[in-house]
PDB file of C-alpha atoms and ligand atoms in Angstrom:
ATOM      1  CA  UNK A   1       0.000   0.000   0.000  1.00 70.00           C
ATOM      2  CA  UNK A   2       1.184   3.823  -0.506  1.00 83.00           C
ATOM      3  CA  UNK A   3       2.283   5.175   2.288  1.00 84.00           C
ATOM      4  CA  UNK A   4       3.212   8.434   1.954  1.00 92.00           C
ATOM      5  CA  UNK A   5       1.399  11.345   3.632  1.00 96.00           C
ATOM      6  CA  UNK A   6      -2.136  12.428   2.892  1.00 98.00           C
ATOM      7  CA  UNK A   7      -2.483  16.166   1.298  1.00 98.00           C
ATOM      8  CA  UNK A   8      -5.455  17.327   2.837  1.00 98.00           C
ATOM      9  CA  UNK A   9      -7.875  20.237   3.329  1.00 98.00           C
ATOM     10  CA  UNK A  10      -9.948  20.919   5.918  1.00 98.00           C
ATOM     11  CA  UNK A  11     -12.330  23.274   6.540  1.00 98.00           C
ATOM     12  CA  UNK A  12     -13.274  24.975   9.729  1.00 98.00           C
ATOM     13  CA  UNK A  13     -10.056  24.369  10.963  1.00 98.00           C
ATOM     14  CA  UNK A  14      -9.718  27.073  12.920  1.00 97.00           C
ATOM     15  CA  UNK A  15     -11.975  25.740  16.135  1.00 97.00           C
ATOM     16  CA  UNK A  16     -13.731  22.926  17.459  1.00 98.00           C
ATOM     17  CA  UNK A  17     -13.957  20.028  15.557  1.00 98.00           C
ATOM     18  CA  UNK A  18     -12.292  21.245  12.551  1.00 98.00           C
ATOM     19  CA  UNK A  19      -9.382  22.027  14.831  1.00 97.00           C
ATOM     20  CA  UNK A  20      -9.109  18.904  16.851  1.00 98.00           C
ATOM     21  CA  UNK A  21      -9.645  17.612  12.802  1.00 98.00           C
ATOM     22  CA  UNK A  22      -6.548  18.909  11.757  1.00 97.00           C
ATOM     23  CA  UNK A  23      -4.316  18.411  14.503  1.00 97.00           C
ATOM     24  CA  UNK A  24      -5.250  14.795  14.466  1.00 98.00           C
ATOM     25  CA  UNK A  25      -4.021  14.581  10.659  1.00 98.00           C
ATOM     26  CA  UNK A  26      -1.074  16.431  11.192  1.00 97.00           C
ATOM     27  CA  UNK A  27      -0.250  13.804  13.961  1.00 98.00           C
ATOM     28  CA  UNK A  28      -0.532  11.055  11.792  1.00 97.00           C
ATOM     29  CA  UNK A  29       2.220  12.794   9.068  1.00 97.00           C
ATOM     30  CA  UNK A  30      -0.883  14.737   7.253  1.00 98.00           C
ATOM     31  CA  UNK A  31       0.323  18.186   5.491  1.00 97.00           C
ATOM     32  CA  UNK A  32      -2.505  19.765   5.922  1.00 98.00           C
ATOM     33  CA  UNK A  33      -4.276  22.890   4.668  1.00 98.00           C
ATOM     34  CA  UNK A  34      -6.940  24.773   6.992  1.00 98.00           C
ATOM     35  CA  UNK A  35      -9.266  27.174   5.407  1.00 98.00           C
ATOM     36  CA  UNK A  36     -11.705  29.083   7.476  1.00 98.00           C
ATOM     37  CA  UNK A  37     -13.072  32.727   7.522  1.00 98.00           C
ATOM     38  CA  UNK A  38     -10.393  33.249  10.204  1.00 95.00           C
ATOM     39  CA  UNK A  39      -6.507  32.468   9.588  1.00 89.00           C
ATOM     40  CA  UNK A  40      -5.255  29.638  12.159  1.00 83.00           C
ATOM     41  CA  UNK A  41      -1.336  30.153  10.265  1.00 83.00           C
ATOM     42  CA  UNK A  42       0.415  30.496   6.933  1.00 81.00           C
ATOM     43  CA  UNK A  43      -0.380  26.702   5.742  1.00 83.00           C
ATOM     44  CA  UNK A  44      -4.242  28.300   6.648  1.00 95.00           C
ATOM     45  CA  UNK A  45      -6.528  29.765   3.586  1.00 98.00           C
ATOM     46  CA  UNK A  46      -8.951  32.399   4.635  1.00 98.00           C
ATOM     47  CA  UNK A  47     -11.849  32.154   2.981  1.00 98.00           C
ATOM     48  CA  UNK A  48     -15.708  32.770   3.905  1.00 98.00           C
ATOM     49  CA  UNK A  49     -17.018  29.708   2.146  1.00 98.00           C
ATOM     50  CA  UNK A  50     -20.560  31.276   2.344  1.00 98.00           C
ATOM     51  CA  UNK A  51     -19.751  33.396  -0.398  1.00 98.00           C
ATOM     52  CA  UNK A  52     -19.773  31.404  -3.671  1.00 98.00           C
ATOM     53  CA  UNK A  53     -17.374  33.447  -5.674  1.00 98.00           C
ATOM     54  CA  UNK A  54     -14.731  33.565  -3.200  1.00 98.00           C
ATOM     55  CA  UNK A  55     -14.947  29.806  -2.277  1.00 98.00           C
ATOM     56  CA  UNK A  56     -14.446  29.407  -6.537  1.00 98.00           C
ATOM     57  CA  UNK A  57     -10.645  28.473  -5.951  1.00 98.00           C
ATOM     58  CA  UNK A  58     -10.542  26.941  -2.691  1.00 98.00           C
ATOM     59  CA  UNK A  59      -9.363  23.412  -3.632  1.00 98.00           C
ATOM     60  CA  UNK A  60      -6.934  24.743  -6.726  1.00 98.00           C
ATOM     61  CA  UNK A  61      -5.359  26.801  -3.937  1.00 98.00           C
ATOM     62  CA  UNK A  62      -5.144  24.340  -1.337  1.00 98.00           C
ATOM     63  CA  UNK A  63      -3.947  21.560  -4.528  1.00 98.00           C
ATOM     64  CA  UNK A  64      -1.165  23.799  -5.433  1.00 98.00           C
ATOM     65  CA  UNK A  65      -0.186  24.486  -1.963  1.00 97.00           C
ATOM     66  CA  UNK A  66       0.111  20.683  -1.244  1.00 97.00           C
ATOM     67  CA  UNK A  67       1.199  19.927  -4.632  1.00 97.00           C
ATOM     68  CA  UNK A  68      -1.874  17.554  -5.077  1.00 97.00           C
ATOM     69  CA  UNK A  69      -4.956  16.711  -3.103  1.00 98.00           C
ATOM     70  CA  UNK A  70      -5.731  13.298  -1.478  1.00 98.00           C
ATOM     71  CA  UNK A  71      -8.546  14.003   1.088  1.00 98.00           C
ATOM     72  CA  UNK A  72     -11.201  16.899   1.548  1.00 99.00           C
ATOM     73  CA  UNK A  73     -12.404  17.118   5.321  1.00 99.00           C
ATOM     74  CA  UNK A  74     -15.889  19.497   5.393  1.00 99.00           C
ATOM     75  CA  UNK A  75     -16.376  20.303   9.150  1.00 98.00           C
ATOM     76  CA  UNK A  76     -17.261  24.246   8.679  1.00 98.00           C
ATOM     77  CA  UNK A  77     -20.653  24.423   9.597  1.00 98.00           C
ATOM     78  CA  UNK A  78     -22.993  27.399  11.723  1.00 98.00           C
ATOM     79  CA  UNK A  79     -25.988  26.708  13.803  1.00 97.00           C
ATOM     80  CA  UNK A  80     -28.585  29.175  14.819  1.00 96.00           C
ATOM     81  CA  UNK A  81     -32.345  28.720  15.624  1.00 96.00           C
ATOM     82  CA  UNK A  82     -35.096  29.264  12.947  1.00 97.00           C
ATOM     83  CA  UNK A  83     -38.536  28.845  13.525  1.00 97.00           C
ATOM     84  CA  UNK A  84     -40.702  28.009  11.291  1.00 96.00           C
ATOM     85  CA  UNK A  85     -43.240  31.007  11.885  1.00 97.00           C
ATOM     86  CA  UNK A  86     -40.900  33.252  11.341  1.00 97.00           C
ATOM     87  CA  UNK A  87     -40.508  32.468   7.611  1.00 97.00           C
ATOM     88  CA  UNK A  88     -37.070  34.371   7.812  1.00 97.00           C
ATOM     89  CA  UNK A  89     -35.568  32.520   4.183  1.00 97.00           C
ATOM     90  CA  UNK A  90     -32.237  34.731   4.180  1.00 98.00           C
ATOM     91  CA  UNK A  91     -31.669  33.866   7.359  1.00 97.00           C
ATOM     92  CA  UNK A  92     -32.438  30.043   6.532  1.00 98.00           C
ATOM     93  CA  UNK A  93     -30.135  30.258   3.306  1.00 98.00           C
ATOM     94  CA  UNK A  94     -27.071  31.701   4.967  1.00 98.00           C
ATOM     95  CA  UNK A  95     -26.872  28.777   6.869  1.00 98.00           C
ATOM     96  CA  UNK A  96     -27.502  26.944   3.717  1.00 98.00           C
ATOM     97  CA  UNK A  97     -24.881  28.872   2.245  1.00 98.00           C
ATOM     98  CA  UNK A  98     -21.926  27.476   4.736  1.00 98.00           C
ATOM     99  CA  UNK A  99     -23.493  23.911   5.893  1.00 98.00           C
ATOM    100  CA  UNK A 100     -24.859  22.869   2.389  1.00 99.00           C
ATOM    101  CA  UNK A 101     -23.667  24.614  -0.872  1.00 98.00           C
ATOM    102  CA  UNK A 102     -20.379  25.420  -0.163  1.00 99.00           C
ATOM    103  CA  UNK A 103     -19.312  21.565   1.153  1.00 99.00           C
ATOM    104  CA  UNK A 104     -20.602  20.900  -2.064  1.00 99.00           C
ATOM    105  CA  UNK A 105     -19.021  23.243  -4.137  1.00 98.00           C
ATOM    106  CA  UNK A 106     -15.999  22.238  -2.234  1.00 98.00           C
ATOM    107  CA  UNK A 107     -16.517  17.830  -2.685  1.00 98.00           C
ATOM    108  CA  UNK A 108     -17.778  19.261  -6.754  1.00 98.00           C
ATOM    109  CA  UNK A 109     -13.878  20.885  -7.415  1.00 98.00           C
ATOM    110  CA  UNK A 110     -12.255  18.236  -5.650  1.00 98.00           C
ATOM    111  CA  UNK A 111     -13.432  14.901  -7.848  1.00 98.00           C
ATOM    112  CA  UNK A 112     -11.792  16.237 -10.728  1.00 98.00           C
ATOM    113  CA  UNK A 113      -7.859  16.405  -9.141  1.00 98.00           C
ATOM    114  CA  UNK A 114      -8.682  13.431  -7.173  1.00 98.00           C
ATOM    115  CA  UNK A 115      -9.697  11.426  -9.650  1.00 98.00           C
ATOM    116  CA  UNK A 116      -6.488  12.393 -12.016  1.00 97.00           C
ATOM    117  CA  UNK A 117      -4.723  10.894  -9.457  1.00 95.00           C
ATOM    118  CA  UNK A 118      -6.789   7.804  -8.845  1.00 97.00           C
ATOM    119  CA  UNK A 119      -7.482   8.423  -5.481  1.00 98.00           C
ATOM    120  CA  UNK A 120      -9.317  10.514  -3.190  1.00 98.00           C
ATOM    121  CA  UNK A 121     -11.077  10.310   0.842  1.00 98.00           C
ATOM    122  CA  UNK A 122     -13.741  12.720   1.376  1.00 99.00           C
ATOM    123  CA  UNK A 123     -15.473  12.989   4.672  1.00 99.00           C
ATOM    124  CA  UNK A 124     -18.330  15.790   5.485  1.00 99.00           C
ATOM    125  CA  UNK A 125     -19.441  16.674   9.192  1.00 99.00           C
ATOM    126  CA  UNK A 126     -23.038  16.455   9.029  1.00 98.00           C
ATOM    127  CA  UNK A 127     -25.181  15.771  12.787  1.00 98.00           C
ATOM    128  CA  UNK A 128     -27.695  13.584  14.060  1.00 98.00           C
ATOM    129  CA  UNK A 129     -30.175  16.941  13.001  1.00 98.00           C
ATOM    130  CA  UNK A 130     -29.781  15.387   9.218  1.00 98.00           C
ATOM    131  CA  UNK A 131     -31.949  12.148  10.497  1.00 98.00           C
ATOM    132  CA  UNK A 132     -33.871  13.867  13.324  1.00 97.00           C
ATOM    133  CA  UNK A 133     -36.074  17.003  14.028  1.00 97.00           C
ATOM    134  CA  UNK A 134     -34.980  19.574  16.834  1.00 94.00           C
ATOM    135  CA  UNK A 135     -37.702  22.387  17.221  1.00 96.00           C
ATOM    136  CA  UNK A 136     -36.942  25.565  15.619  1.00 96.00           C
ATOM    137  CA  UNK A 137     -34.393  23.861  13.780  1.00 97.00           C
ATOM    138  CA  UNK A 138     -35.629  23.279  10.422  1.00 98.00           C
ATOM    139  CA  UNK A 139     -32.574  24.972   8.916  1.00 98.00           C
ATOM    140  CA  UNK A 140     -29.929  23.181  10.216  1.00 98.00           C
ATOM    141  CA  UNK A 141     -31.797  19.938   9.926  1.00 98.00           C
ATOM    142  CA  UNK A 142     -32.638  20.552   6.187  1.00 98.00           C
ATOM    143  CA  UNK A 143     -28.674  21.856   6.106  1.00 98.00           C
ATOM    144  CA  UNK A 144     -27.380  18.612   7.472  1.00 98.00           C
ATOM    145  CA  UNK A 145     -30.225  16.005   5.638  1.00 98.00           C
ATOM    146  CA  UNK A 146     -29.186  17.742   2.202  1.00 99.00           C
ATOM    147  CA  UNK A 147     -25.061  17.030   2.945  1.00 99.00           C
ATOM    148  CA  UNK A 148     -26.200  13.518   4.245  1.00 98.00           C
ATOM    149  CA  UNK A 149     -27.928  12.918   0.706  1.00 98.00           C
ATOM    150  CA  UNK A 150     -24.584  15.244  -1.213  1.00 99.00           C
ATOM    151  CA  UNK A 151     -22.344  13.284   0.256  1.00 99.00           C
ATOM    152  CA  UNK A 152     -23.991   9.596  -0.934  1.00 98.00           C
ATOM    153  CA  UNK A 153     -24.304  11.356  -4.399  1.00 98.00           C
ATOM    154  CA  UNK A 154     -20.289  12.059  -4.255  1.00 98.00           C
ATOM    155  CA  UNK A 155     -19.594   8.671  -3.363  1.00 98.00           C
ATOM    156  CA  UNK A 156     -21.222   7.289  -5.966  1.00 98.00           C
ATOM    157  CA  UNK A 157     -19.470   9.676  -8.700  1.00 98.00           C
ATOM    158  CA  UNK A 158     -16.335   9.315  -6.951  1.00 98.00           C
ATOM    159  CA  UNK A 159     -16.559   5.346  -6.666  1.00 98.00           C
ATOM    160  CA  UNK A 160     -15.178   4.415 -10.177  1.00 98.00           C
ATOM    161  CA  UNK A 161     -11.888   6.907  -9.851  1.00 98.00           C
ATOM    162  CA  UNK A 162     -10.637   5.505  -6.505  1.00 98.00           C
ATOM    163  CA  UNK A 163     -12.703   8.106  -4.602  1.00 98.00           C
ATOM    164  CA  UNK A 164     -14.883   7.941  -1.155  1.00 98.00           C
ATOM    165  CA  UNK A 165     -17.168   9.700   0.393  1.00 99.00           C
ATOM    166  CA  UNK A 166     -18.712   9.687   4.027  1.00 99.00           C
ATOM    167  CA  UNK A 167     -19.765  11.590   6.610  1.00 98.00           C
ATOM    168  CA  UNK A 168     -19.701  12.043  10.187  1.00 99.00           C
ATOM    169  CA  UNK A 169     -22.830  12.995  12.185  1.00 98.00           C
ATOM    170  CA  UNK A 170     -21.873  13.663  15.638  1.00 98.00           C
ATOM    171  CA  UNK A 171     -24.483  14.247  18.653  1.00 98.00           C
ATOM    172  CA  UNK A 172     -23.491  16.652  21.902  1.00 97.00           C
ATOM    173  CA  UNK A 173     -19.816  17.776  20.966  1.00 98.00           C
ATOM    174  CA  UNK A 174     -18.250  20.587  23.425  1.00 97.00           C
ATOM    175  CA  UNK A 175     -17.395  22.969  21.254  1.00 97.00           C
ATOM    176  CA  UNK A 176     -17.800  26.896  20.955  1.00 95.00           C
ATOM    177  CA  UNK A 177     -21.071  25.802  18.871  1.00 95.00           C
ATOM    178  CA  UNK A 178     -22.663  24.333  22.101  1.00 93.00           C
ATOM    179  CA  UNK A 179     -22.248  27.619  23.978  1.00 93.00           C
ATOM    180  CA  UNK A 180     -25.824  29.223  24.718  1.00 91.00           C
ATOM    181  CA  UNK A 181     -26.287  32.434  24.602  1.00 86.00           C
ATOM    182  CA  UNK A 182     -25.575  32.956  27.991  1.00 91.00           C
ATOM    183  CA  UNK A 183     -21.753  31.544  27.319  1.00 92.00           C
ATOM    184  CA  UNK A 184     -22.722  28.544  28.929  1.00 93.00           C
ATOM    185  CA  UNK A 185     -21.947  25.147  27.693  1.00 93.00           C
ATOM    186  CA  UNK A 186     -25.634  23.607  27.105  1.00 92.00           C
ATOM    187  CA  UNK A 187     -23.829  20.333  27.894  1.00 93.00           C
ATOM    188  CA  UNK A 188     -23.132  22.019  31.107  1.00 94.00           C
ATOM    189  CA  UNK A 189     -26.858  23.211  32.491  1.00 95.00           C
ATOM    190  CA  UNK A 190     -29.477  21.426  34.075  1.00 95.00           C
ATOM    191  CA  UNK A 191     -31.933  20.765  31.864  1.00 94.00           C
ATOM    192  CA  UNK A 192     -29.118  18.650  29.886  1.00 95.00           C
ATOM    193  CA  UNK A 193     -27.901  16.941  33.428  1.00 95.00           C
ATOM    194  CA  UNK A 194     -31.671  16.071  33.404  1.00 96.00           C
ATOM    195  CA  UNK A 195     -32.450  15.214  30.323  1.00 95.00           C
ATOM    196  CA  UNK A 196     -29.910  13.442  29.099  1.00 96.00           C
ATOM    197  CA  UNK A 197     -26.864  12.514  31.405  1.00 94.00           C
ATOM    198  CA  UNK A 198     -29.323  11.416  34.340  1.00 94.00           C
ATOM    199  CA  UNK A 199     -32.594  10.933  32.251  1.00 94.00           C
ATOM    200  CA  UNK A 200     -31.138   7.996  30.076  1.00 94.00           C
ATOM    201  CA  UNK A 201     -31.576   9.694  26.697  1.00 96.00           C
ATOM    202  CA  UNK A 202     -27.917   9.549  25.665  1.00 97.00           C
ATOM    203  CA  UNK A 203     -26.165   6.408  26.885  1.00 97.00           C
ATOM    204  CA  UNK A 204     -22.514   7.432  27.617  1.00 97.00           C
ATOM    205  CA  UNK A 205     -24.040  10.657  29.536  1.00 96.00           C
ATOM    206  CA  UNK A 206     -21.681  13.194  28.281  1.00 96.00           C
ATOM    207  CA  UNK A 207     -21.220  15.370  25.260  1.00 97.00           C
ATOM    208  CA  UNK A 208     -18.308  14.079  23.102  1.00 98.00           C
ATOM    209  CA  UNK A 209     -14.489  15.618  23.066  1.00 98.00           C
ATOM    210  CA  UNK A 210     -14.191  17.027  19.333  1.00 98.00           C
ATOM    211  CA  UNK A 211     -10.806  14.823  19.795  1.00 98.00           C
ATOM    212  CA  UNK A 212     -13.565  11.795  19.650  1.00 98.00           C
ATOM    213  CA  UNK A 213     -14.961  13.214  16.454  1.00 98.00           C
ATOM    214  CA  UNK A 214     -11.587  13.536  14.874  1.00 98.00           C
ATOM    215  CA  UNK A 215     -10.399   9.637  15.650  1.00 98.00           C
ATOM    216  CA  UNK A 216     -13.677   8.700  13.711  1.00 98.00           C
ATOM    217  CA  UNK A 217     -13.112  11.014  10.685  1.00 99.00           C
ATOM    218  CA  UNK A 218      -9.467  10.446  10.420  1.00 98.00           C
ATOM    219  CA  UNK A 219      -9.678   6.353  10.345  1.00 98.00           C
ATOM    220  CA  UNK A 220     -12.893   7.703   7.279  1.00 98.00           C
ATOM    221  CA  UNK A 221     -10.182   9.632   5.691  1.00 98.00           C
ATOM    222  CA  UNK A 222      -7.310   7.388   5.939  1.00 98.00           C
ATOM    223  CA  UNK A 223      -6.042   4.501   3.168  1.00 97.00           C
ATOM    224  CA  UNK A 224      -6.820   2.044   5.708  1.00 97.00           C
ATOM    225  CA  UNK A 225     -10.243   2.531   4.721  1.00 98.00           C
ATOM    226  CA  UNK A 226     -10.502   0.713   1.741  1.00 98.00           C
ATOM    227  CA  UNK A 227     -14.225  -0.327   1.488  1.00 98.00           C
ATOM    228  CA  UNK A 228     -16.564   1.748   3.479  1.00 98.00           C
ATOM    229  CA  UNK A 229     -18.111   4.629   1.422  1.00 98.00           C
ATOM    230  CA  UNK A 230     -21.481   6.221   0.854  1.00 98.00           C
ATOM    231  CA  UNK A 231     -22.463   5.772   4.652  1.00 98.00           C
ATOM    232  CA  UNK A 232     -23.529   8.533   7.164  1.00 98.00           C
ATOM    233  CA  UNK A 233     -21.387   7.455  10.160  1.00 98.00           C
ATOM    234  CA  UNK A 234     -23.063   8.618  13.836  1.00 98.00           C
ATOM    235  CA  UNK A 235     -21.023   9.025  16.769  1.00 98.00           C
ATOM    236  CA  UNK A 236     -23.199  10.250  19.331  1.00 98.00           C
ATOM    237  CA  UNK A 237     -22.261   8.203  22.747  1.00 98.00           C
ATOM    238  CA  UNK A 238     -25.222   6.347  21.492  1.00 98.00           C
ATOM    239  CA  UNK A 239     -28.164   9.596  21.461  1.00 98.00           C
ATOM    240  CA  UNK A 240     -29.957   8.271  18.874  1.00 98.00           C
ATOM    241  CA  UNK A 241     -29.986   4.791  19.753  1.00 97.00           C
ATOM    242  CA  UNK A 242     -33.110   5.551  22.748  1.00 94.00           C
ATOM    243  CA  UNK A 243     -36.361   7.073  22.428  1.00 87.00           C
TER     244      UNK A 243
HETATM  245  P1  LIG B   1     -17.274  25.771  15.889  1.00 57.76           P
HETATM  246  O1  LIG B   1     -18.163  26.970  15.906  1.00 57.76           O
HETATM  247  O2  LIG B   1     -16.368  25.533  17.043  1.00 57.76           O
HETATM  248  O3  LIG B   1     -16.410  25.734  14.556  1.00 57.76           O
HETATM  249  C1  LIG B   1     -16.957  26.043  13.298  1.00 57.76           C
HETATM  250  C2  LIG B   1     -15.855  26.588  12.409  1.00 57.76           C
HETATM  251  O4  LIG B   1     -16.436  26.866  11.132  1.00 57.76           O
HETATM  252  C3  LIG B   1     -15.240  27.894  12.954  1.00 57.76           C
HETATM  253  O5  LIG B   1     -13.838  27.849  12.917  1.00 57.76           O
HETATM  254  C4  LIG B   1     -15.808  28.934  11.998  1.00 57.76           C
HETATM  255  O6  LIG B   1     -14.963  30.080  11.842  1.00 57.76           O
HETATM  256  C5  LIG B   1     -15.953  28.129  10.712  1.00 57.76           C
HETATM  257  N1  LIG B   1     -16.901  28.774   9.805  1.00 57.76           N
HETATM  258  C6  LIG B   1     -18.185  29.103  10.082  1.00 57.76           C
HETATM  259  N2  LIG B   1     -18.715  29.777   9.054  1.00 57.76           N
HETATM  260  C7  LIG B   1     -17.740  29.870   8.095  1.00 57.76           C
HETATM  261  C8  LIG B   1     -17.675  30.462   6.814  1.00 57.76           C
HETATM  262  N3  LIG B   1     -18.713  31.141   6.300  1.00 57.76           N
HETATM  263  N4  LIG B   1     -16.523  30.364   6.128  1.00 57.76           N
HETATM  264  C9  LIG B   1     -15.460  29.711   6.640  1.00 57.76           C
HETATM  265  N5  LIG B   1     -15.461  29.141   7.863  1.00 57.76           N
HETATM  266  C10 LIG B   1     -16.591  29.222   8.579  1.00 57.76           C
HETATM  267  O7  LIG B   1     -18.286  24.553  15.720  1.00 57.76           O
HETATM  268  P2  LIG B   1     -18.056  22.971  15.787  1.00 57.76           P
HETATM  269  O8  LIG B   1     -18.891  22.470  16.897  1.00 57.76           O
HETATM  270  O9  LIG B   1     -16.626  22.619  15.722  1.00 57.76           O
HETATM  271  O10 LIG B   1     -18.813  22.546  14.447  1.00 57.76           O
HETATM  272  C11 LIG B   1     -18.137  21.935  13.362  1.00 57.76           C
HETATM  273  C12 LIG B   1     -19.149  21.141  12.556  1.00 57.76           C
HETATM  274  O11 LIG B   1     -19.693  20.118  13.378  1.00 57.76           O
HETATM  275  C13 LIG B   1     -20.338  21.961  12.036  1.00 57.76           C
HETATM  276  O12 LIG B   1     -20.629  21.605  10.711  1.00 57.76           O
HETATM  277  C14 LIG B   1     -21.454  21.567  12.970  1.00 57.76           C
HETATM  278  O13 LIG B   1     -22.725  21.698  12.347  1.00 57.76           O
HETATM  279  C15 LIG B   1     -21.099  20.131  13.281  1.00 57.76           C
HETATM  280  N6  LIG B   1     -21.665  19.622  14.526  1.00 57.76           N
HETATM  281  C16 LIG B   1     -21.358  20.185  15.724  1.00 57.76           C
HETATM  282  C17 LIG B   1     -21.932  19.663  16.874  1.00 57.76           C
HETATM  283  C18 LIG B   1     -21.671  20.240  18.261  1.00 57.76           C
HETATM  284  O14 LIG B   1     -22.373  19.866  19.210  1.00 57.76           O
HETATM  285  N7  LIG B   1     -20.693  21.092  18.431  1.00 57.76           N
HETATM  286  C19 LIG B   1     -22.792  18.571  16.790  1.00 57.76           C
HETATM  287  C20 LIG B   1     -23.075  18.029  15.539  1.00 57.76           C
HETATM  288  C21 LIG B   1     -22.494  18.554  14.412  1.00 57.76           C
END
């Protein structure tokens, strides 16, 4: 098998689960390429992927910067509540805009250098939203059921050139995306203790480290895996497992 390092791009690299992303892949021998709308160093791209025409180049930059491209990690994503009476679409399509279109924009440039090459690992961070409702969520959910169904689609295109595709769909992750409005963790309050840790509704009774996240995306991403592709993989300390 090849062994040399992966050349890979990840978005959202600059916190959370993007971060703990990329410092797991540069701890395996990764060179890796952040981009995010902030700058994390000089192997970083900034870029606000919401905005279609300056996403446009993304992978060609990060391709040239690595001198090729063997994996595409999509873990930028933005969560805020939308109800459904409010009817507020701009609001609905800017989260669109970063958790749907611009992974794939981002998957769409990268099949054609990966498949040149024969190879390619794609993974996308989706949630357990893409499979199940959260009031006064329907944009996220819709967000994260559309990359669910983007990234299958990829696979399949990808399949014949050496190319796969999965994603990720975590549950509770402490991250600065579980922060309330308050600046408290929501993992951290009592209505979660409740709920969840003491209430039996998520098994392991804790939110996940993104660290945890990162393990299950890098194995995804890796040449060991050599047959698993197409599949939504949930690691949520076993969430949506009750009822
Ligand atoms: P985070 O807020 O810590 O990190 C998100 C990153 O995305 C940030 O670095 C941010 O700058 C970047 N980003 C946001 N909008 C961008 C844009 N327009 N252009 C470029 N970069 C942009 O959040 P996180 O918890 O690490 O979330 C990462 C992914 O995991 C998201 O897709 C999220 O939906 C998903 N997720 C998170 C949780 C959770 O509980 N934290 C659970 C399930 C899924």
């Amino acid at each position: 098998m090849n062994s040399s390092p992966l050349r890979t791009l990840v978005t959202g690299s600059a916190s959370g689960i993007g971060a703990a992303v990329a410092a797991r892949l540069r701890s395996r021998g990764d060179r890796v390429v952040g981009v995010d709308r902030v700058s994390t160093d000089s192997e970083s791209i900034v870029c606000d992927l919401s905005d279609a025409s300056k996403r446009a180049d993304v992978v060609d930059r990060a391709a040239a910067m690595l001198g090729g491209l063997d994996a595409v990690i999509c873990v930028a994503g933005i969560f805020r509540a939308t109800p459904l009476a409010d009817r507020d679409l701009d609001s609905w399509r800017a989260i669109w805009a970063v958790n749907l279109e611009a992974p794939i924009d981002l998957m769409a440039q990268a099949l054609p250098v990966m498949r040149t090459q024969g190879f390619g690992r794609i993974v996308t961070v989706s949630s357990v939203h893409g499979r199940f409702a959260q009031r006064d969520c329907i944009a996220y959910d819709v967000g994260k059921a559309g990359l669910d169904a983007a990234t299958r689609s990829v696979a399949l295109d990808g399949a014949r050139w050496g190319i796969m595709a999965n994603s990720v769909a975590p549950g509770f992750v402490r991250t600065p995306m579980s922060l309330n409005a308050d600046g408290v963790d929501e993992t951290d309050t009592e209505a979660f203790r409740t709920r969840y840790s003491e209430g039996g509704l998520l098994p392991l009774g804790r939110a996940a480290h993104p660290g945890e996240i990162a393990d299950a995306v890098a194995w995804l991403s890796s040449r060991e895996n050599t047959y698993l592709t197409g599949q939504i993989v949930t690691v949520d300390g076993g969430l949506t497992s009750t009822f």
